[in-house]
Amino acid sequence: MIESINLILWSVSLGIGLVVTLVALILLLIIIGDAKTIHFAVSKIWDTGQKVANNTIHIPILKKTSDNLEKTLNSAVNCIEFTNPK
């Protein structure tokens, strides 16, 4: 009688262990899926940030270009005024 109770308890504990293991496996698979989703989103944010940083590098160059265009425009206006007969 005691041996059959021990066998039943052993079987029940193995069954509970199997259920716990399966639940842990399912939860880990969910976590892995979420981690992949997060990694994909972070990668897109990182790439976008790098593009923004690359564009901000060129802002001083654009300022210099704007200044040069203004000087060129002033020179062109002076040339036009100089060549117009009065």
JSON list of C-alpha atoms in Angstrom, two decimals:
[
{"chain": "A", "resi": 1, "resn": "MET", "atom": "CA", "xyz": [0.00, 0.00, 0.00]},
{"chain": "A", "resi": 2, "resn": "ILE", "atom": "CA", "xyz": [2.78, 2.42, 0.89]},
{"chain": "A", "resi": 3, "resn": "GLU", "atom": "CA", "xyz": [4.61, 1.56, -2.31]},
{"chain": "A", "resi": 4, "resn": "SER", "atom": "CA", "xyz": [1.54, 2.36, -4.42]},
{"chain": "A", "resi": 5, "resn": "ILE", "atom": "CA", "xyz": [1.13, 5.72, -2.61]},
{"chain": "A", "resi": 6, "resn": "ASN", "atom": "CA", "xyz": [4.79, 6.49, -3.24]},
{"chain": "A", "resi": 7, "resn": "LEU", "atom": "CA", "xyz": [4.35, 5.55, -6.90]},
{"chain": "A", "resi": 8, "resn": "ILE", "atom": "CA", "xyz": [1.29, 7.81, -7.20]},
{"chain": "A", "resi": 9, "resn": "LEU", "atom": "CA", "xyz": [3.09, 10.71, -5.49]},
{"chain": "A", "resi": 10, "resn": "TRP", "atom": "CA", "xyz": [6.11, 10.18, -7.72]},
{"chain": "A", "resi": 11, "resn": "SER", "atom": "CA", "xyz": [3.92, 10.18, -10.84]},
{"chain": "A", "resi": 12, "resn": "VAL", "atom": "CA", "xyz": [2.04, 13.29, -9.70]},
{"chain": "A", "resi": 13, "resn": "SER", "atom": "CA", "xyz": [5.28, 15.15, -8.95]},
{"chain": "A", "resi": 14, "resn": "LEU", "atom": "CA", "xyz": [6.71, 14.18, -12.35]},
{"chain": "A", "resi": 15, "resn": "GLY", "atom": "CA", "xyz": [3.49, 15.36, -14.03]},
{"chain": "A", "resi": 16, "resn": "ILE", "atom": "CA", "xyz": [3.61, 18.67, -12.17]},
{"chain": "A", "resi": 17, "resn": "GLY", "atom": "CA", "xyz": [7.28, 19.07, -13.13]},
{"chain": "A", "resi": 18, "resn": "LEU", "atom": "CA", "xyz": [6.42, 18.41, -16.77]},
{"chain": "A", "resi": 19, "resn": "VAL", "atom": "CA", "xyz": [3.61, 20.99, -16.70]},
{"chain": "A", "resi": 20, "resn": "VAL", "atom": "CA", "xyz": [5.89, 23.57, -15.06]},
{"chain": "A", "resi": 21, "resn": "THR", "atom": "CA", "xyz": [8.58, 22.88, -17.66]},
{"chain": "A", "resi": 22, "resn": "LEU", "atom": "CA", "xyz": [6.11, 23.30, -20.52]},
{"chain": "A", "resi": 23, "resn": "VAL", "atom": "CA", "xyz": [4.77, 26.56, -19.07]},
{"chain": "A", "resi": 24, "resn": "ALA", "atom": "CA", "xyz": [8.34, 27.85, -18.67]},
{"chain": "A", "resi": 25, "resn": "LEU", "atom": "CA", "xyz": [9.07, 26.87, -22.29]},
{"chain": "A", "resi": 26, "resn": "ILE", "atom": "CA", "xyz": [6.01, 28.72, -23.55]},
{"chain": "A", "resi": 27, "resn": "LEU", "atom": "CA", "xyz": [6.89, 31.83, -21.53]},
{"chain": "A", "resi": 28, "resn": "LEU", "atom": "CA", "xyz": [10.48, 31.76, -22.82]},
{"chain": "A", "resi": 29, "resn": "LEU", "atom": "CA", "xyz": [9.26, 31.50, -26.41]},
{"chain": "A", "resi": 30, "resn": "ILE", "atom": "CA", "xyz": [7.00, 34.51, -25.83]},
{"chain": "A", "resi": 31, "resn": "ILE", "atom": "CA", "xyz": [9.93, 36.46, -24.37]},
{"chain": "A", "resi": 32, "resn": "ILE", "atom": "CA", "xyz": [12.14, 35.53, -27.34]},
{"chain": "A", "resi": 33, "resn": "GLY", "atom": "CA", "xyz": [9.44, 36.73, -29.76]},
{"chain": "A", "resi": 34, "resn": "ASP", "atom": "CA", "xyz": [9.08, 40.02, -27.89]},
{"chain": "A", "resi": 35, "resn": "ALA", "atom": "CA", "xyz": [12.86, 40.46, -27.82]},
{"chain": "A", "resi": 36, "resn": "LYS", "atom": "CA", "xyz": [13.03, 40.02, -31.60]},
{"chain": "A", "resi": 37, "resn": "THR", "atom": "CA", "xyz": [10.28, 42.61, -32.06]},
{"chain": "A", "resi": 38, "resn": "ILE", "atom": "CA", "xyz": [12.08, 45.05, -29.77]},
{"chain": "A", "resi": 39, "resn": "HIS", "atom": "CA", "xyz": [15.39, 44.44, -31.55]},
{"chain": "A", "resi": 40, "resn": "PHE", "atom": "CA", "xyz": [13.80, 45.15, -34.93]},
{"chain": "A", "resi": 41, "resn": "ALA", "atom": "CA", "xyz": [12.25, 48.41, -33.67]},
{"chain": "A", "resi": 42, "resn": "VAL", "atom": "CA", "xyz": [15.49, 49.53, -32.00]},
{"chain": "A", "resi": 43, "resn": "SER", "atom": "CA", "xyz": [17.43, 48.78, -35.19]},
{"chain": "A", "resi": 44, "resn": "LYS", "atom": "CA", "xyz": [15.09, 51.03, -37.18]},
{"chain": "A", "resi": 45, "resn": "ILE", "atom": "CA", "xyz": [15.46, 53.80, -34.57]},
{"chain": "A", "resi": 46, "resn": "TRP", "atom": "CA", "xyz": [19.25, 53.42, -34.65]},
{"chain": "A", "resi": 47, "resn": "ASP", "atom": "CA", "xyz": [19.37, 53.63, -38.45]},
{"chain": "A", "resi": 48, "resn": "THR", "atom": "CA", "xyz": [17.13, 56.70, -38.47]},
{"chain": "A", "resi": 49, "resn": "GLY", "atom": "CA", "xyz": [19.28, 58.34, -35.79]},
{"chain": "A", "resi": 50, "resn": "GLN", "atom": "CA", "xyz": [22.40, 57.74, -37.86]},
{"chain": "A", "resi": 51, "resn": "LYS", "atom": "CA", "xyz": [20.74, 59.33, -40.89]},
{"chain": "A", "resi": 52, "resn": "VAL", "atom": "CA", "xyz": [19.73, 62.37, -38.83]},
{"chain": "A", "resi": 53, "resn": "ALA", "atom": "CA", "xyz": [23.25, 62.66, -37.43]},
{"chain": "A", "resi": 54, "resn": "ASN", "atom": "CA", "xyz": [24.67, 62.45, -40.94]},
{"chain": "A", "resi": 55, "resn": "ASN", "atom": "CA", "xyz": [22.35, 65.22, -42.09]},
{"chain": "A", "resi": 56, "resn": "THR", "atom": "CA", "xyz": [23.22, 67.49, -39.17]},
{"chain": "A", "resi": 57, "resn": "ILE", "atom": "CA", "xyz": [26.90, 67.27, -40.10]},
{"chain": "A", "resi": 58, "resn": "HIS", "atom": "CA", "xyz": [26.09, 69.14, -43.31]},
{"chain": "A", "resi": 59, "resn": "ILE", "atom": "CA", "xyz": [24.31, 72.11, -41.66]},
{"chain": "A", "resi": 60, "resn": "PRO", "atom": "CA", "xyz": [27.49, 74.26, -41.34]},
{"chain": "A", "resi": 61, "resn": "ILE", "atom": "CA", "xyz": [28.27, 73.54, -44.99]},
{"chain": "A", "resi": 62, "resn": "LEU", "atom": "CA", "xyz": [24.79, 74.71, -45.95]},
{"chain": "A", "resi": 63, "resn": "LYS", "atom": "CA", "xyz": [25.31, 77.94, -43.99]},
{"chain": "A", "resi": 64, "resn": "LYS", "atom": "CA", "xyz": [28.58, 78.56, -45.84]},
{"chain": "A", "resi": 65, "resn": "THR", "atom": "CA", "xyz": [26.86, 77.82, -49.16]},
{"chain": "A", "resi": 66, "resn": "SER", "atom": "CA", "xyz": [24.10, 80.28, -48.29]},
{"chain": "A", "resi": 67, "resn": "ASP", "atom": "CA", "xyz": [26.66, 82.98, -47.49]},
{"chain": "A", "resi": 68, "resn": "ASN", "atom": "CA", "xyz": [28.50, 82.33, -50.77]},
{"chain": "A", "resi": 69, "resn": "LEU", "atom": "CA", "xyz": [25.26, 82.50, -52.74]},
{"chain": "A", "resi": 70, "resn": "GLU", "atom": "CA", "xyz": [24.40, 85.81, -51.10]},
{"chain": "A", "resi": 71, "resn": "LYS", "atom": "CA", "xyz": [27.81, 87.22, -52.06]},
{"chain": "A", "resi": 72, "resn": "THR", "atom": "CA", "xyz": [27.39, 85.93, -55.61]},
{"chain": "A", "resi": 73, "resn": "LEU", "atom": "CA", "xyz": [23.94, 87.50, -55.86]},
{"chain": "A", "resi": 74, "resn": "ASN", "atom": "CA", "xyz": [25.26, 90.84, -54.63]},
{"chain": "A", "resi": 75, "resn": "SER", "atom": "CA", "xyz": [28.08, 90.68, -57.18]},
{"chain": "A", "resi": 76, "resn": "ALA", "atom": "CA", "xyz": [25.62, 89.86, -59.96]},
{"chain": "A", "resi": 77, "resn": "VAL", "atom": "CA", "xyz": [23.38, 92.76, -58.98]},
{"chain": "A", "resi": 78, "resn": "ASN", "atom": "CA", "xyz": [26.40, 95.09, -58.98]},
{"chain": "A", "resi": 79, "resn": "CYS", "atom": "CA", "xyz": [27.43, 93.84, -62.43]},
{"chain": "A", "resi": 80, "resn": "ILE", "atom": "CA", "xyz": [23.93, 94.40, -63.79]},
{"chain": "A", "resi": 81, "resn": "GLU", "atom": "CA", "xyz": [23.79, 97.89, -62.33]},
{"chain": "A", "resi": 82, "resn": "PHE", "atom": "CA", "xyz": [27.25, 98.67, -63.73]},
{"chain": "A", "resi": 83, "resn": "THR", "atom": "CA", "xyz": [26.38, 97.50, -67.24]},
{"chain": "A", "resi": 84, "resn": "ASN", "atom": "CA", "xyz": [23.01, 99.29, -67.44]},
{"chain": "A", "resi": 85, "resn": "PRO", "atom": "CA", "xyz": [23.30, 102.61, -69.25]},
{"chain": "A", "resi": 86, "resn": "LYS", "atom": "CA", "xyz": [22.09, 105.60, -67.31]}
]
